[in-house]
Backbone as a ProteinNet text record, in pm:
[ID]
protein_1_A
[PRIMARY]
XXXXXXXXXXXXXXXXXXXXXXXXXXXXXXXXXXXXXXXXXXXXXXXXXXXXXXXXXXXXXXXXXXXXXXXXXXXXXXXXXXXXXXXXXXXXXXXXXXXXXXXXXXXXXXXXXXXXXXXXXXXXXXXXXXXXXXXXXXXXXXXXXXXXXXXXXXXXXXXXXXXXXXXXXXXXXXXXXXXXXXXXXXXXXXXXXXXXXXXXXXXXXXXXXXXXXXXXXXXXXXXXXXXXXXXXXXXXXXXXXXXXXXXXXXXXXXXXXXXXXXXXXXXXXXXXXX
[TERTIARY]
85.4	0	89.1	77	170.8	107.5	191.8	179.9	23.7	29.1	-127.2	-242.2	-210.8	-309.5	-376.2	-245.2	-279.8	-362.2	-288.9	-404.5	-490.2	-527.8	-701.5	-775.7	-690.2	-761.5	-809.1	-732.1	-723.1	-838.5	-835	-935.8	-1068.7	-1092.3	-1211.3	-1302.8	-1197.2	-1233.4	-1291	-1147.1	-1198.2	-1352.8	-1360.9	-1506.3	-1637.7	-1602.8	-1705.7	-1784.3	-1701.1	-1761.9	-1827.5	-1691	-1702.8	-1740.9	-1901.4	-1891.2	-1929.7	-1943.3	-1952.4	-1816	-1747.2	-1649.7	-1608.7	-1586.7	-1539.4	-1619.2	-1747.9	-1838.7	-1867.3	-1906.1	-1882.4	-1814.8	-1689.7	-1577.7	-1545.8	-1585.1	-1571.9	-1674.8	-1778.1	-1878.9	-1970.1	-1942.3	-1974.3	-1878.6	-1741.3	-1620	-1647.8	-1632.1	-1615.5	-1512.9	-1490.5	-1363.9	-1404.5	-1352.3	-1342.6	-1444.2	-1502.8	-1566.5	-1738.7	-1726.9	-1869.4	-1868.5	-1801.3	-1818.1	-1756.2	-1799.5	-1741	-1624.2	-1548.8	-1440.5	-1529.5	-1640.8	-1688.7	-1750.6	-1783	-1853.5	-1746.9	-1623.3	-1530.2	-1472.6	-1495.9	-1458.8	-1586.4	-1715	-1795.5	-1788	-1722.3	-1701.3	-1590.9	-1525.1	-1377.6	-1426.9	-1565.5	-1617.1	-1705.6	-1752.7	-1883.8	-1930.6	-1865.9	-1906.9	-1906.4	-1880	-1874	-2008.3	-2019.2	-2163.3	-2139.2	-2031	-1995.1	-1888.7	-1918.2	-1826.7	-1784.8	-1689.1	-1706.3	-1605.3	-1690	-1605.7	-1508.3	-1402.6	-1317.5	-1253.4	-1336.4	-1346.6	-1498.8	-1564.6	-1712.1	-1759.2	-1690	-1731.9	-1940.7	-1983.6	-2116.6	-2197.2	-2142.6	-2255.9	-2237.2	-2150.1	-2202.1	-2187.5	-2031.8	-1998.9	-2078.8	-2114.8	-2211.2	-2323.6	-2409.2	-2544.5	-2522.9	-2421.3	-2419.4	-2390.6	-2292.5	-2289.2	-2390.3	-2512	-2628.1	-2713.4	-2727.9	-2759	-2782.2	-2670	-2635.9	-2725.4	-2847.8	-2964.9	-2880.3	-2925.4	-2853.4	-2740.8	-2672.9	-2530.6	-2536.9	-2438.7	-2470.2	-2268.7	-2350	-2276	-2231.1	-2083.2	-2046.7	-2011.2	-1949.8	-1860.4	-1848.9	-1713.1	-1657.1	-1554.5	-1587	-1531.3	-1446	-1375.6	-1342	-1419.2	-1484.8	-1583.3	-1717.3	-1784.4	-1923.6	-2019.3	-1962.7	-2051.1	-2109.3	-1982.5	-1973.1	-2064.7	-2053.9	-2120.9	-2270	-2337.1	-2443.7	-2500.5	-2432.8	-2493.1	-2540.1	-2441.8	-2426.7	-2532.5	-2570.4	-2703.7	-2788.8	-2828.1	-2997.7	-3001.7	-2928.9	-2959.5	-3040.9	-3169.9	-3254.3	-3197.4	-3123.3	-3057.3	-2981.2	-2932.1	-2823.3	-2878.5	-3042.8	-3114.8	-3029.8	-2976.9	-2918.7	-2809.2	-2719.2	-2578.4	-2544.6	-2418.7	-2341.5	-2251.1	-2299	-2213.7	-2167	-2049.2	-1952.2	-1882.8	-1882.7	-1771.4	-1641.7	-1494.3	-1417.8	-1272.1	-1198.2	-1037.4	-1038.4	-935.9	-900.6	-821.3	-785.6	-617.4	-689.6	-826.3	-926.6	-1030.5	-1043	-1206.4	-1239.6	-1366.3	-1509.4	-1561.6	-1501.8	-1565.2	-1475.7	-1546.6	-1508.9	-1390	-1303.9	-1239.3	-1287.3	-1293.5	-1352.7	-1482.4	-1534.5	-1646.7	-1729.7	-1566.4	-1609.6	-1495.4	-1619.8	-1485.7	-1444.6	-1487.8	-1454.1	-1385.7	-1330.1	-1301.3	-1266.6	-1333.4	-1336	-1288.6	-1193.7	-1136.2	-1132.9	-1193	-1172.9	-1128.5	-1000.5	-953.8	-898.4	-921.6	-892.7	-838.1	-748.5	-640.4	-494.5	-500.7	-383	-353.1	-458.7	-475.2	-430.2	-434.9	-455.8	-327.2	-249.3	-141.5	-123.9	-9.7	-16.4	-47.8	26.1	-63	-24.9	57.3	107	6.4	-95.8	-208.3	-277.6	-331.2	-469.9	-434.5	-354.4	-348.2	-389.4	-310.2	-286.9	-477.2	-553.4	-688.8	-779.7	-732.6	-783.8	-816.4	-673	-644.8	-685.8	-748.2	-794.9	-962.7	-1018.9	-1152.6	-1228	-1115.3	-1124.6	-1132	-1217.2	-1180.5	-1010.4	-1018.1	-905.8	-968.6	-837.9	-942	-1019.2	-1024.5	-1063.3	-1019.7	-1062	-1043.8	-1033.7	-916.1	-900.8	-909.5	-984.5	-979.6	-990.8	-928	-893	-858.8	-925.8	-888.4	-799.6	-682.7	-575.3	-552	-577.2	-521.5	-417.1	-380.8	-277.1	-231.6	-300.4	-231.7	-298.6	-272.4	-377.8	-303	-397.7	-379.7	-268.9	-203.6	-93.3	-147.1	-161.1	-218.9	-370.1	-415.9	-564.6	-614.7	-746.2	-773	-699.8	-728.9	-663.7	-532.9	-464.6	-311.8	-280.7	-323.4	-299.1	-344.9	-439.2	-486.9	-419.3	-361.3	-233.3	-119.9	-36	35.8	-39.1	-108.2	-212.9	-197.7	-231.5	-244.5	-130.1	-6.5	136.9	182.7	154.3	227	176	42.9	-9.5	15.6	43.6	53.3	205.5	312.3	416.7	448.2	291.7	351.9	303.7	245.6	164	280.1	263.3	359.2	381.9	443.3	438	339.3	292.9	207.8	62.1	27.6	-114.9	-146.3	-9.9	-38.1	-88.7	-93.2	-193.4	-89.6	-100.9	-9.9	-1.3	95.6	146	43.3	-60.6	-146	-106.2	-149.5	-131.8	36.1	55.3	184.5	186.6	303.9	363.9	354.7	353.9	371	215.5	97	2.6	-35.3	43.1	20.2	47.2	159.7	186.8	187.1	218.3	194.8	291.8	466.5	558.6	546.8	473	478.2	369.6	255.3	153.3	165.3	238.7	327.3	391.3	469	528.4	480.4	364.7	276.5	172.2	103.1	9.5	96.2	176.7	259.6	281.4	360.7	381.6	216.1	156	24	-49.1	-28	-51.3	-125.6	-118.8	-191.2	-102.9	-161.9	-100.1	-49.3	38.6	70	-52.7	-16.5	-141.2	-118.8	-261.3	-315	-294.3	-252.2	-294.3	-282.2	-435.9	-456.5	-462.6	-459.2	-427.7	-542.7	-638.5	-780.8	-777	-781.9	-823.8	-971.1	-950.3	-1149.9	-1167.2	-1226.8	-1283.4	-1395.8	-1353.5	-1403.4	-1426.8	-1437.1	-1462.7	-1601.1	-1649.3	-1715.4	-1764.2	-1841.9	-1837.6	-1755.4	-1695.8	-1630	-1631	-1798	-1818.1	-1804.1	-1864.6	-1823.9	-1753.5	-1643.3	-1478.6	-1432.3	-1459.8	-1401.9	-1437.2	-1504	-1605.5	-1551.2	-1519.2	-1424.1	-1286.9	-1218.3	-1091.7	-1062.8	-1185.6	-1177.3	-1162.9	-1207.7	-1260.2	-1114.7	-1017.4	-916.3	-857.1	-793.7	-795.6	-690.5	-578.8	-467.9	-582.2	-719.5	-728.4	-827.8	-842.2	-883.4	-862.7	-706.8	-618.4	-643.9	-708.8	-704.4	-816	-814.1	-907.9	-1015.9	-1109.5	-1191.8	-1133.9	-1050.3	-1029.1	-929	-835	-761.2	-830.1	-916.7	-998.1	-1039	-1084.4	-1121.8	-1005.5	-898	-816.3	-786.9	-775.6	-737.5	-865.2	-962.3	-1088.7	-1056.3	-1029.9	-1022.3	-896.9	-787.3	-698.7	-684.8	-785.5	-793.7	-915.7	-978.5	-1069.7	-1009.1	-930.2	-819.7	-714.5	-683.4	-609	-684.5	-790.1	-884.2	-931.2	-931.6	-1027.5	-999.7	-863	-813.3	-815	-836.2	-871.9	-1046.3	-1095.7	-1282.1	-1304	-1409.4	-1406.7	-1540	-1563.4	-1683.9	-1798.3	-1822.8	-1968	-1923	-1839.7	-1840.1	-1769.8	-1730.4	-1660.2	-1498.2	-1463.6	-1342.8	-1269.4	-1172	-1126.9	-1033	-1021.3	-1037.1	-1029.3	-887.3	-865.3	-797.8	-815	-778.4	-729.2	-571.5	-626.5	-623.7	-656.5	-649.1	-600.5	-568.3	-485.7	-599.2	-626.6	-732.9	-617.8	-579.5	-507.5	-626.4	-598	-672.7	-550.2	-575.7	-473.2	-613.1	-565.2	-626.6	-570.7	-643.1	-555.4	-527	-438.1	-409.5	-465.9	-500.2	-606.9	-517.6
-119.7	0	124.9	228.1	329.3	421.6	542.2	657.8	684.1	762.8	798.4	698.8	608	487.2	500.4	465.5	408.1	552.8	696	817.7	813.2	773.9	820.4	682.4	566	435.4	501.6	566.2	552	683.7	838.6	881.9	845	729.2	705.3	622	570.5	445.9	530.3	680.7	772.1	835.4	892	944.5	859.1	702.4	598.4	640.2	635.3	634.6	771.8	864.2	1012.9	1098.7	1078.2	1160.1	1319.8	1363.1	1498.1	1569.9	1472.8	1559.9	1689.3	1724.7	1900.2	1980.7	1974.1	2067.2	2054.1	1933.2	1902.2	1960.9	1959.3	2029.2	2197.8	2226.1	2389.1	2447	2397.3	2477.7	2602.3	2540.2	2660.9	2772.6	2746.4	2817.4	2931.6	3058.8	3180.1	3278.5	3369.6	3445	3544.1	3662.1	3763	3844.7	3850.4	3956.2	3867.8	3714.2	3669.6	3574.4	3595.6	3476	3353.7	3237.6	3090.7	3095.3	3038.9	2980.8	2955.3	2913.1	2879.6	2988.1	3083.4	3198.4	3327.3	3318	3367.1	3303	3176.4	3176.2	3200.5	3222.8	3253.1	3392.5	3476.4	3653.4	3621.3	3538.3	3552.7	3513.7	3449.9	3471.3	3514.3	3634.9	3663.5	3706.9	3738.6	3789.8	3660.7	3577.5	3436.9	3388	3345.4	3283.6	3119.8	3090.8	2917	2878.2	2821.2	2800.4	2641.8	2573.7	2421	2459.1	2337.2	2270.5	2164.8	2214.2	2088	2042.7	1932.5	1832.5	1903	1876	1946.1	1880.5	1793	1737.3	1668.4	1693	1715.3	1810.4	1923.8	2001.3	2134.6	2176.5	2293.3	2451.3	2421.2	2520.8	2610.9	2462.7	2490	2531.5	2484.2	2526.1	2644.3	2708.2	2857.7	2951.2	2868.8	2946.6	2932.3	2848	2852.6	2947.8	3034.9	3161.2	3282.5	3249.3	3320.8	3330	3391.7	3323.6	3328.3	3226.7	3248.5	3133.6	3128.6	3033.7	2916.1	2842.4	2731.1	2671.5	2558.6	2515.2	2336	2354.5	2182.8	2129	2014.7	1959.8	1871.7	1815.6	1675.5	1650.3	1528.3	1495.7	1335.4	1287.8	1145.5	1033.8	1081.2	1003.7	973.1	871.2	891.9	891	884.1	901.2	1027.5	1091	1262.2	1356.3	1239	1336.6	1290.6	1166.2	1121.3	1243	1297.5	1343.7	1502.3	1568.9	1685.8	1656.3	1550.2	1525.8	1516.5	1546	1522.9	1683.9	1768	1897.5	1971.4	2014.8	2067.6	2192.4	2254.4	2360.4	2328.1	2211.4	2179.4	2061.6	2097.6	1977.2	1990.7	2140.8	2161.5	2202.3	2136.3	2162.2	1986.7	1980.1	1878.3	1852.8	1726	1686.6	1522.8	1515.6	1418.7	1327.7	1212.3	1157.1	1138.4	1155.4	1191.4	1236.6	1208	1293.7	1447	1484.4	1648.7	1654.5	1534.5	1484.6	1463.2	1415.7	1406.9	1464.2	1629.8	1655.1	1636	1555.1	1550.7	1634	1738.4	1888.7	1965.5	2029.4	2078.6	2180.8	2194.1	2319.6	2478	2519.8	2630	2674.3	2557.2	2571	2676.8	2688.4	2748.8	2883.8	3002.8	3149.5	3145.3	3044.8	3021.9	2875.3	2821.7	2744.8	2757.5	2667.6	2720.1	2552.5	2590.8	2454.1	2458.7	2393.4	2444.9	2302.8	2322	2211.8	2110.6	2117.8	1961.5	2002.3	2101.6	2092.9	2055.8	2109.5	2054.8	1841.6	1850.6	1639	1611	1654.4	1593.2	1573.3	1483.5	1436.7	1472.4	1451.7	1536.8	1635.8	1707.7	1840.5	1916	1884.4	2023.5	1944.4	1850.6	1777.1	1833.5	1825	1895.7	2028.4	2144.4	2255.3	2279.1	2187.9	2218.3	2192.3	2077.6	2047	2145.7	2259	2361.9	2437.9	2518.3	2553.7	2562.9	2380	2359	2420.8	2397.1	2415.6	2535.3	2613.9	2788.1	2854	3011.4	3033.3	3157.3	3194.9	3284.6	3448.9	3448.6	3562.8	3500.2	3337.7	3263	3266	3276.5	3283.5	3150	3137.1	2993.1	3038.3	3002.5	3055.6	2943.8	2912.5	2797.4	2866.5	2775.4	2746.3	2637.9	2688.1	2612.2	2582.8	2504.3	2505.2	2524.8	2621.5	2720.5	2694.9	2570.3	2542.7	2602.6	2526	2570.3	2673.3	2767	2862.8	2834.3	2866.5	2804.4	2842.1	2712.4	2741.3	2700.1	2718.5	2665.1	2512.6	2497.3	2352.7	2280.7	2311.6	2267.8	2231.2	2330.1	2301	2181.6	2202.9	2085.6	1924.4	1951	1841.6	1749.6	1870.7	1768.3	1753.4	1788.1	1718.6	1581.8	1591.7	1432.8	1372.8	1387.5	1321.5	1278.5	1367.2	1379.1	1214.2	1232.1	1104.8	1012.8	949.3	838.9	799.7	882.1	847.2	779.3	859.9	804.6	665.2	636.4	510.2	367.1	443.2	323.4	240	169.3	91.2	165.3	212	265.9	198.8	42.2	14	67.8	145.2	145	292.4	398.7	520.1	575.6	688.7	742.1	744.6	743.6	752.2	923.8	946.8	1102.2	1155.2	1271.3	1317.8	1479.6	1471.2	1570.7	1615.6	1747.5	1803.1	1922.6	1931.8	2029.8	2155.8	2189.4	2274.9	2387.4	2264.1	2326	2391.3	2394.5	2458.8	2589.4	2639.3	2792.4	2815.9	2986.9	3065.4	3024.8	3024.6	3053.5	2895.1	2692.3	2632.9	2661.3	2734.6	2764	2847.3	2916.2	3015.4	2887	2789.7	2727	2633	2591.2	2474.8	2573.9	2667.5	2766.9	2841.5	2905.3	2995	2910.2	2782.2	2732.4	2690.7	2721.6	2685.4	2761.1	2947.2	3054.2	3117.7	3093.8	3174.7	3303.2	3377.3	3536.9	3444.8	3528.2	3525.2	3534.9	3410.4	3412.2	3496.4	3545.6	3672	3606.7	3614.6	3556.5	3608.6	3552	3597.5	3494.9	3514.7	3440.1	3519.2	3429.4	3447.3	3364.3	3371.3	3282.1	3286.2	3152	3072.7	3030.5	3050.1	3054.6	2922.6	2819.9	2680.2	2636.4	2782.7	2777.1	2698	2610.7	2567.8	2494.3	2412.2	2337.8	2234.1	2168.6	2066.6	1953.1	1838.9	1791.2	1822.4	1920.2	2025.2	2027.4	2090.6	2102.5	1980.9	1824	1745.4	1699.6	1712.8	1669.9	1729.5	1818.5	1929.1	1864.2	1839.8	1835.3	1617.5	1546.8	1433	1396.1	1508.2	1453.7	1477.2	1460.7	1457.2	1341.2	1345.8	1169.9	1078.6	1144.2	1036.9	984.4	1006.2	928.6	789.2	842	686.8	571.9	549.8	393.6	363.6	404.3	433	321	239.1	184.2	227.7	168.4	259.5	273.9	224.6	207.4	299.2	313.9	447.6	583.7	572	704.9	754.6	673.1	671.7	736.6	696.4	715.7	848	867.5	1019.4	1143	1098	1180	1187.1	1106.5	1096.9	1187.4	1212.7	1292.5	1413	1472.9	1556.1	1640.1	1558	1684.8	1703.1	1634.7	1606.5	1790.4	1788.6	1829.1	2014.8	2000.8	2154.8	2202	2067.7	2159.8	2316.9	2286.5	2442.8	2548.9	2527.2	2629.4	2697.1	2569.5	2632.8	2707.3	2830.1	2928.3	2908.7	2997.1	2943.9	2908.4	2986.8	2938.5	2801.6	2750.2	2590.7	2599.2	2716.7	2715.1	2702.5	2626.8	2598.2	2659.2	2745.4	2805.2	2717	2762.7	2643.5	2753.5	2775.3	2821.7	2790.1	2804	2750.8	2794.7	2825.5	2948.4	2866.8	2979.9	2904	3045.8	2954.1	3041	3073.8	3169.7	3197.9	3235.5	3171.2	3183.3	3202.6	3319.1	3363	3374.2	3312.2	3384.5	3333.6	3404	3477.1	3384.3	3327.9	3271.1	3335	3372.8	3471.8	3506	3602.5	3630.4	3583.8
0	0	0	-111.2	-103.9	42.5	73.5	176	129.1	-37.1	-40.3	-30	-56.6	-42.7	148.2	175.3	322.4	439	383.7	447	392.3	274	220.5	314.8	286.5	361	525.9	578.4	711.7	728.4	622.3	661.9	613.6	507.5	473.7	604.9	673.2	752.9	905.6	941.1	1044.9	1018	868.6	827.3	816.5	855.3	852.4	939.2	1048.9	1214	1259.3	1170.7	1261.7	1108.7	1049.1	931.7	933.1	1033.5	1013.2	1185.4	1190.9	1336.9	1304.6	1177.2	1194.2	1195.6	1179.1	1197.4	1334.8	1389.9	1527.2	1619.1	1589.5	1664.5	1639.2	1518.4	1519	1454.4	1430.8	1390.9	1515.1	1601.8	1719.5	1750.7	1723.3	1709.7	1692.1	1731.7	1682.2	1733.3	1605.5	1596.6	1728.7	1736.1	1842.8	1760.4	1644	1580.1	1627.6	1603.2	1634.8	1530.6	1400	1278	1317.4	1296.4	1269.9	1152.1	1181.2	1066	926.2	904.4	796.1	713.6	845.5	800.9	734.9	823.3	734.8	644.7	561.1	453.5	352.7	371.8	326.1	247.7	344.7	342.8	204.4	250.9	121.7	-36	-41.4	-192.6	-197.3	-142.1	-85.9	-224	-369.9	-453.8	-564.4	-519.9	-640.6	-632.2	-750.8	-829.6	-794.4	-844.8	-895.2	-771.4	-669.4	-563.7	-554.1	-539.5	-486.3	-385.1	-322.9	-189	-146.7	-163.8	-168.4	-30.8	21.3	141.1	185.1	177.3	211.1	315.7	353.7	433	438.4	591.2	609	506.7	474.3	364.7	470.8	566	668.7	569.3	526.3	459.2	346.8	285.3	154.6	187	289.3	326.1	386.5	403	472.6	336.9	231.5	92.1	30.7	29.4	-27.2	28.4	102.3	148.5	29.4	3.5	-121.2	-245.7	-317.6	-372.8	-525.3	-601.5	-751.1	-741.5	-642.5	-641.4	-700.4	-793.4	-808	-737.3	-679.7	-555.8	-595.6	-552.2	-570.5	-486.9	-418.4	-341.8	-346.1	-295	-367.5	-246.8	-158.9	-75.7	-60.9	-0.7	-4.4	52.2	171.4	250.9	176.3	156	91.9	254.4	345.4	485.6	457.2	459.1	509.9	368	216.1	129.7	166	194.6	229.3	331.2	403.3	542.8	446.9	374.5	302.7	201.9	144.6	49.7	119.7	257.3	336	368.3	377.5	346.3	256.8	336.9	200.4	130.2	217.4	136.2	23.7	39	-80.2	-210.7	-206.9	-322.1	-493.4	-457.5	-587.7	-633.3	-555.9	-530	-596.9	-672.5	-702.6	-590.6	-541.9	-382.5	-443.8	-490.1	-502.6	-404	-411.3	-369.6	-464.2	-424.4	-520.3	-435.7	-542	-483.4	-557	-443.7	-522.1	-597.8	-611.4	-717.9	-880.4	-868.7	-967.1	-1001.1	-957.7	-964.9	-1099.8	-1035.4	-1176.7	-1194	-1280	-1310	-1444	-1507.3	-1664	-1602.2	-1750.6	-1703.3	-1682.5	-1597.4	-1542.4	-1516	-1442.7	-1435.7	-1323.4	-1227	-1077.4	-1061.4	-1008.5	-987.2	-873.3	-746	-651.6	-609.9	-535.1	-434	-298.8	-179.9	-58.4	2.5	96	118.8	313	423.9	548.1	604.7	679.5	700.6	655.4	534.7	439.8	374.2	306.4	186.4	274.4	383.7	446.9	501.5	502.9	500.2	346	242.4	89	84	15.4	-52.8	-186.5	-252	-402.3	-418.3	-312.9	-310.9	-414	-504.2	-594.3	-742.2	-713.9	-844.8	-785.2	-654	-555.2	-666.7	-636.1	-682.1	-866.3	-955.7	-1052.5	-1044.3	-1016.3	-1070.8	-1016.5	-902.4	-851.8	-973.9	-999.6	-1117.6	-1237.8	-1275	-1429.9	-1362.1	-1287.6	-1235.1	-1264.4	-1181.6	-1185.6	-1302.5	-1326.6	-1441.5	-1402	-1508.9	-1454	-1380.3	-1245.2	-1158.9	-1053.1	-1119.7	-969	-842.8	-713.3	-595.6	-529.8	-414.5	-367.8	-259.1	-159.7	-5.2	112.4	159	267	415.3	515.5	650.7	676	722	743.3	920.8	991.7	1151.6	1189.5	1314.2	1344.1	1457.1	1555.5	1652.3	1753.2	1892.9	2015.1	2091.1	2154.2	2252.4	2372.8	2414.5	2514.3	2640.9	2703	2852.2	2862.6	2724.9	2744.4	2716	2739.7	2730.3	2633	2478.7	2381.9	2361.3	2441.4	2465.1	2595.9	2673.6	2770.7	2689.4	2617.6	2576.1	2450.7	2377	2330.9	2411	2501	2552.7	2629.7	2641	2740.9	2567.7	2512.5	2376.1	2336.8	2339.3	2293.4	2388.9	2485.6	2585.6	2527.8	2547.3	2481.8	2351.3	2258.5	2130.2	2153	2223	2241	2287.1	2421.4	2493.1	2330	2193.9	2092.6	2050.3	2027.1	1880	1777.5	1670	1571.8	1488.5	1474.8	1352.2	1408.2	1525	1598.5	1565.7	1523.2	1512.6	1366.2	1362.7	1227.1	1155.1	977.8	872.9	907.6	823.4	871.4	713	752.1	686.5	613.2	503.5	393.2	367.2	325.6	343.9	381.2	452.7	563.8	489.8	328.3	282.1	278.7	293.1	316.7	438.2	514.8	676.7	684	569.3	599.7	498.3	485	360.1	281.9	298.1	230.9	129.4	220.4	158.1	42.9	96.1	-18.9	-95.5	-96.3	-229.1	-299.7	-196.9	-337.5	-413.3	-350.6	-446.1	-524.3	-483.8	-559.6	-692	-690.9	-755.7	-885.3	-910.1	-1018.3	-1061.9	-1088.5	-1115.8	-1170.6	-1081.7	-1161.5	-1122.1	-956.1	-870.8	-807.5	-752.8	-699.7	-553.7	-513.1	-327.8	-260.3	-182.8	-54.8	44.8	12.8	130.5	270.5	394.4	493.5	591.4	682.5	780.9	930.9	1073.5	1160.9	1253.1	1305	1372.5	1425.9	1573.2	1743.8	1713.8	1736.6	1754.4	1911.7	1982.2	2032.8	2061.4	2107.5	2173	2317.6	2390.8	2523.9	2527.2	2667.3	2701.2	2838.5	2871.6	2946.8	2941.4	3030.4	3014.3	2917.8	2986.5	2826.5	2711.3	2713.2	2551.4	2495.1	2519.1	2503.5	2506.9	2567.2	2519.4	2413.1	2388.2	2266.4	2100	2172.7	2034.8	2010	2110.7	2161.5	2056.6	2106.6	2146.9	1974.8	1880.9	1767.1	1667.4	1708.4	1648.8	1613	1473.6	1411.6	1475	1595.6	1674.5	1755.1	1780.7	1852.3	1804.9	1672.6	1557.8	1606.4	1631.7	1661.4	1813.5	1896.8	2041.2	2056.5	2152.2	2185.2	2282.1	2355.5	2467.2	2533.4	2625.9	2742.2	2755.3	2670.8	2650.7	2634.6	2555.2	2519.6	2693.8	2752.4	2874.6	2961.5	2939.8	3051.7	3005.7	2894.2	2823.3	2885.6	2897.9	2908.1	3031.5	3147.4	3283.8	3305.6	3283.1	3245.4	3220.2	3113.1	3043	3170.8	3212.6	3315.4	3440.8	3451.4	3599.4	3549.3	3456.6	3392.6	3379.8	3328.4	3299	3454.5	3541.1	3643.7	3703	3722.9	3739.4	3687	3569.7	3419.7	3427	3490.7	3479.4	3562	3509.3	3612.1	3697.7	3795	3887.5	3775.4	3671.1	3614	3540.3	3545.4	3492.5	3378.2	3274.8	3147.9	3160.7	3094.3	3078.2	2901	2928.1	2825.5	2717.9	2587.7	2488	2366	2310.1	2236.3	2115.5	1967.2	1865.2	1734.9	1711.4	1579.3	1452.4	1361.1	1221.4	1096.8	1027.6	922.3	799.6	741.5	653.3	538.4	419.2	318.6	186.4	102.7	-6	-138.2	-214.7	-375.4	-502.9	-589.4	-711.6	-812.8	-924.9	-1012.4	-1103.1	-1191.1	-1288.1	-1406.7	-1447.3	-1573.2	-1691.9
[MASK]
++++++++++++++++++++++++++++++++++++++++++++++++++++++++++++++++++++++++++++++++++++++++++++++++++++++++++++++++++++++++++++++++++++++++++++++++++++++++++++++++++++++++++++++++++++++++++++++++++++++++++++++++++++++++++++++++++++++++++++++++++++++++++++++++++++++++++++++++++

């Protein structure tokens, strides 16, 4: 089984169980202004007609870009859980919702002035084919706008909670842990200049926005819990991790019961060239 083989295997198999966890986990999220991560990538094509979604997951993104009256809307994800869940959306009766790679979209050349990607261009492999089929999609002047994850708040829930995570993964076997997912180049601007740029896109715009995942305890684990190291984990671990992890926040919650839980993310925008 090659590298790409064995991450798409491993997230088709995580999206069986868990087909909508990122909306789950950050769809309540909000910036310091009041918008969700989804809602600011909404703002970044707020003037596009033809949008797809590449990893669409559940349908959240799209059913908030279907707002939009006139839009005609796509998405094309790897999971058929996660597109099943995104096809029971009445908002989206008329949206093209795919199962599919981004290495392959099933779509004409230039069919879309937008693409909106949250979370998932940084998991994809081949990332410099992900780009070029971006590319063939778009017309020229097309907009690519992605949420990229930026790493947890230091000191807050999120942060304690990967080091509790960090140990356990350490005490696994190596064959029990996750294949190492997408490329590193998609995490920051300077690697997404260098996979975007030969392709014929402008420099990515980018911006860095704290989300906001404060909650009740349950809550926050619940956000926290839906992360894919803990796929290979059996119960009884998950357990000891959860038992841990509130051992761990109690000091953090304040008298009304909320425990702080912070998350940023990278909002990257480039233009494809006329």
């Amino acid at each position: 089984m090659t590298t790409t083989t064995s991450q798409e295997a491993f997230l088709r198999a995580f999206h069986a169980e868990h087909p909508a966890v990122t909306t789950e986990a950050f769809g309540r999220g909000r910036a310091p202004d009041g918008r969700s991560s989804y809602e600011i990538l909404c703002d970044r094509v707020a003037g596009s007609t033809r949008v797809l979604d590449l990893g669409c997951g559940d349908g959240l993104l799209l059913e908030l870009l279907a707002r939009g009256n006139g839009r005609h809307l796509a998405g094309v994800d790897l999971s058929p859980h996660s597109v099943a869940l995104a096809r029971r959306r009445p908002a989206l009766a008329g949206a093209r919702l795919e199962e599919g790679r981004a290495q392959e979209l099933p779509f004409a050349d230039d069919s879309f002035d937008a693409c909106v990607s949250h979370l998932a261009l940084m998991l994809m492999s081949e990332i410099e084919q992900v780009a070029a089929e971006v590319a063939r999609v778009l017309v020229p002047g097309g907009v690519l706008a992605c949420v990229v994850g930026g790493g947890a708040v230091g000191g807050e829930a999120y942060d304690r909670f990967l080091g509790l995570l960090r140990r356990t993964i350490e005490a696994l076997p190596a064959a029990r842990r996750i294949p190492a997912l997408g490329d590193r180049r998609a995490r920051g601007r300077d690697g997404l200049d260098a996979v975007l740029g030969p392709v014929g896109f402008t420099a990515v715009d980018w911006e860095t926005v704290p989300i906001d995942l404060s909650g009740p305890v349950d809550q926050v684990w619940a956000t926290v819990s839906g992360l894919y190291d803990l796929g290979p984990l059996d119960g009884a671990s998950v357990e000891r991790l959860r038992a841990a992890f509130f051992a761990e926040v109690r000091e953090l919650t304040t008298p009304e019961g909320i425990v702080p839980c912070g998350f940023r993310i990278h909002v990257a925008t480039a233009r494809l060239g006329s």
